[in-house]
């Protein structure tokens, strides 16, 4: 059980360290040393979210922060978030934030949708994961 938690920590750290790089579930599994199916199953079991959705949400959160805190062009932010077109970025961004990037930037208030998942010790359940403001016991 502790081995799985360590693997999940590795996955999270790998994703966080490569948010602006071109990565996929295949890249993650190759670097961690387990199959993507196994990694995704245990990751989802402990966190309640798939690795792909976590990666996408983290990238969109970083993009939202850049929209509010920088003057970078939206296309550059889209590219840094791993999107090939502004249209695909805008669609995904609107799904997550309810506003297209240009409107979100004009509003000027950054609200993270997916903070980094971190582990903390709980006297009752051993470990629990904390994602954003919601806590979910492992």
Coordinates of C-alpha atoms in Angstrom, one line a residue:
X1 CA 0.0 0.0 0.0
X2 CA 2.8 2.4 0.9
X3 CA 4.5 1.5 -2.4
X4 CA 1.5 2.7 -4.3
X5 CA 1.4 6.0 -2.4
X6 CA 5.1 6.5 -3.3
X7 CA 4.3 5.8 -7.0
X8 CA 1.5 8.3 -6.9
X9 CA 3.8 10.9 -5.4
X10 CA 6.2 10.2 -8.3
X11 CA 3.5 10.6 -10.8
X12 CA 2.3 13.9 -9.3
X13 CA 5.9 15.2 -9.2
X14 CA 6.6 14.2 -12.8
X15 CA 3.4 15.9 -14.0
X16 CA 4.1 19.1 -12.0
X17 CA 7.7 19.2 -13.3
X18 CA 6.6 18.8 -16.9
X19 CA 3.4 20.9 -17.1
X20 CA 4.8 23.0 -20.0
X21 CA 6.5 20.1 -21.8
X22 CA 4.9 17.8 -24.3
X23 CA 3.9 14.8 -22.1
X24 CA 1.4 12.0 -22.4
X25 CA 0.3 9.1 -20.3
X26 CA 2.8 7.0 -22.2
X27 CA 5.6 9.4 -21.2
X28 CA 4.5 9.4 -17.6
X29 CA 4.3 5.6 -17.4
X30 CA 7.7 5.1 -19.2
X31 CA 9.4 7.5 -16.7
X32 CA 7.7 6.0 -13.6
X33 CA 8.3 2.4 -14.8
X34 CA 4.7 1.0 -14.7
X35 CA 2.1 0.5 -17.3
X36 CA -0.2 3.5 -17.9
X37 CA -3.2 1.3 -17.1
X38 CA -1.9 0.3 -13.7
X39 CA -0.8 3.9 -12.9
X40 CA -4.1 5.4 -14.0
X41 CA -6.0 2.8 -11.9
X42 CA -4.1 3.5 -8.7
X43 CA -3.9 7.2 -9.3
X44 CA -7.7 7.4 -9.8
X45 CA -8.3 5.2 -6.8
X46 CA -6.3 7.4 -4.5
X47 CA -7.1 10.8 -5.9
X48 CA -10.6 10.4 -7.5
X49 CA -9.3 11.9 -10.8
X50 CA -7.6 10.3 -13.8
X51 CA -4.0 11.2 -14.6
X52 CA -5.1 12.8 -17.9
X53 CA -7.8 14.9 -16.2
X54 CA -5.3 16.0 -13.5
X55 CA -2.8 17.0 -16.1
X56 CA -5.4 18.9 -18.2
X57 CA -6.8 20.6 -15.1
X58 CA -3.3 21.6 -13.8
X59 CA -2.4 23.0 -17.2
X60 CA -5.6 25.0 -17.4
X61 CA -5.1 26.4 -13.9
X62 CA -1.6 27.6 -14.8
X63 CA -3.0 29.1 -18.0
X64 CA -5.7 30.9 -16.1
X65 CA -3.1 32.4 -13.8
X66 CA -1.0 33.5 -16.8
X67 CA -4.1 35.1 -18.3
X68 CA -4.7 37.2 -15.3
X69 CA -1.1 37.9 -14.2
X70 CA 0.7 38.4 -17.5
X71 CA 0.2 40.1 -20.9
X72 CA 1.2 37.1 -22.9
X73 CA -0.9 36.5 -26.0
X74 CA -3.6 33.9 -25.6
X75 CA -2.1 31.7 -28.3
X76 CA 1.2 31.6 -26.5
X77 CA -0.5 30.6 -23.3
X78 CA -2.5 28.0 -25.2
X79 CA 0.6 26.5 -26.7
X80 CA 2.4 26.5 -23.3
X81 CA -0.7 24.6 -21.9
X82 CA -0.2 21.9 -24.5
X83 CA -2.9 23.0 -27.0
X84 CA -2.1 23.2 -30.8
X85 CA -4.9 25.7 -31.6
X86 CA -6.4 28.6 -29.8
X87 CA -9.9 27.1 -30.6
X88 CA -9.2 23.8 -28.7
X89 CA -7.7 25.7 -25.8
X90 CA -10.6 28.1 -25.7
X91 CA -13.1 25.2 -25.7
X92 CA -11.3 23.4 -22.9
X93 CA -10.8 26.6 -20.9
X94 CA -14.5 27.5 -21.2
X95 CA -15.5 24.0 -20.0
X96 CA -13.3 24.4 -16.9
X97 CA -13.8 28.1 -16.1
X98 CA -17.2 28.9 -17.7
X99 CA -15.7 31.8 -19.6
X100 CA -13.6 32.0 -22.7
X101 CA -9.9 33.0 -22.1
X102 CA -10.4 36.6 -23.3
X103 CA -13.4 37.2 -21.0
X104 CA -11.6 35.5 -18.1
X105 CA -8.6 37.8 -18.6
X106 CA -10.9 40.9 -18.7
X107 CA -12.5 39.8 -15.4
X108 CA -9.0 39.7 -13.9
X109 CA -9.6 37.4 -11.0
X110 CA -7.6 34.2 -10.8
X111 CA -9.3 31.2 -9.2
X112 CA -7.5 27.9 -9.4
X113 CA -9.5 24.9 -10.5
X114 CA -6.9 22.2 -9.7
X115 CA -4.1 22.8 -7.2
X116 CA -1.3 20.4 -6.9
X117 CA -2.4 17.3 -5.1
X118 CA -0.4 16.8 -2.0
X119 CA -0.3 14.2 0.7
X120 CA -0.7 14.9 4.4
X121 CA -0.7 12.6 7.4
X122 CA -4.0 11.9 9.1
X123 CA -4.2 10.2 12.5
X124 CA -7.4 8.3 11.4
X125 CA -6.7 7.1 7.9
X126 CA -2.9 7.2 7.5
X127 CA -2.7 9.4 4.4
X128 CA -5.2 11.5 2.6
X129 CA -4.9 13.6 -0.5
X130 CA -5.8 17.2 -0.7
X131 CA -6.7 18.6 -4.0
X132 CA -7.5 22.3 -4.1
X133 CA -9.9 23.1 -1.2
X134 CA -11.6 19.8 -1.0
X135 CA -10.2 16.9 1.0
X136 CA -10.7 13.3 0.0
X137 CA -9.5 10.4 2.2
X138 CA -7.5 7.7 0.6

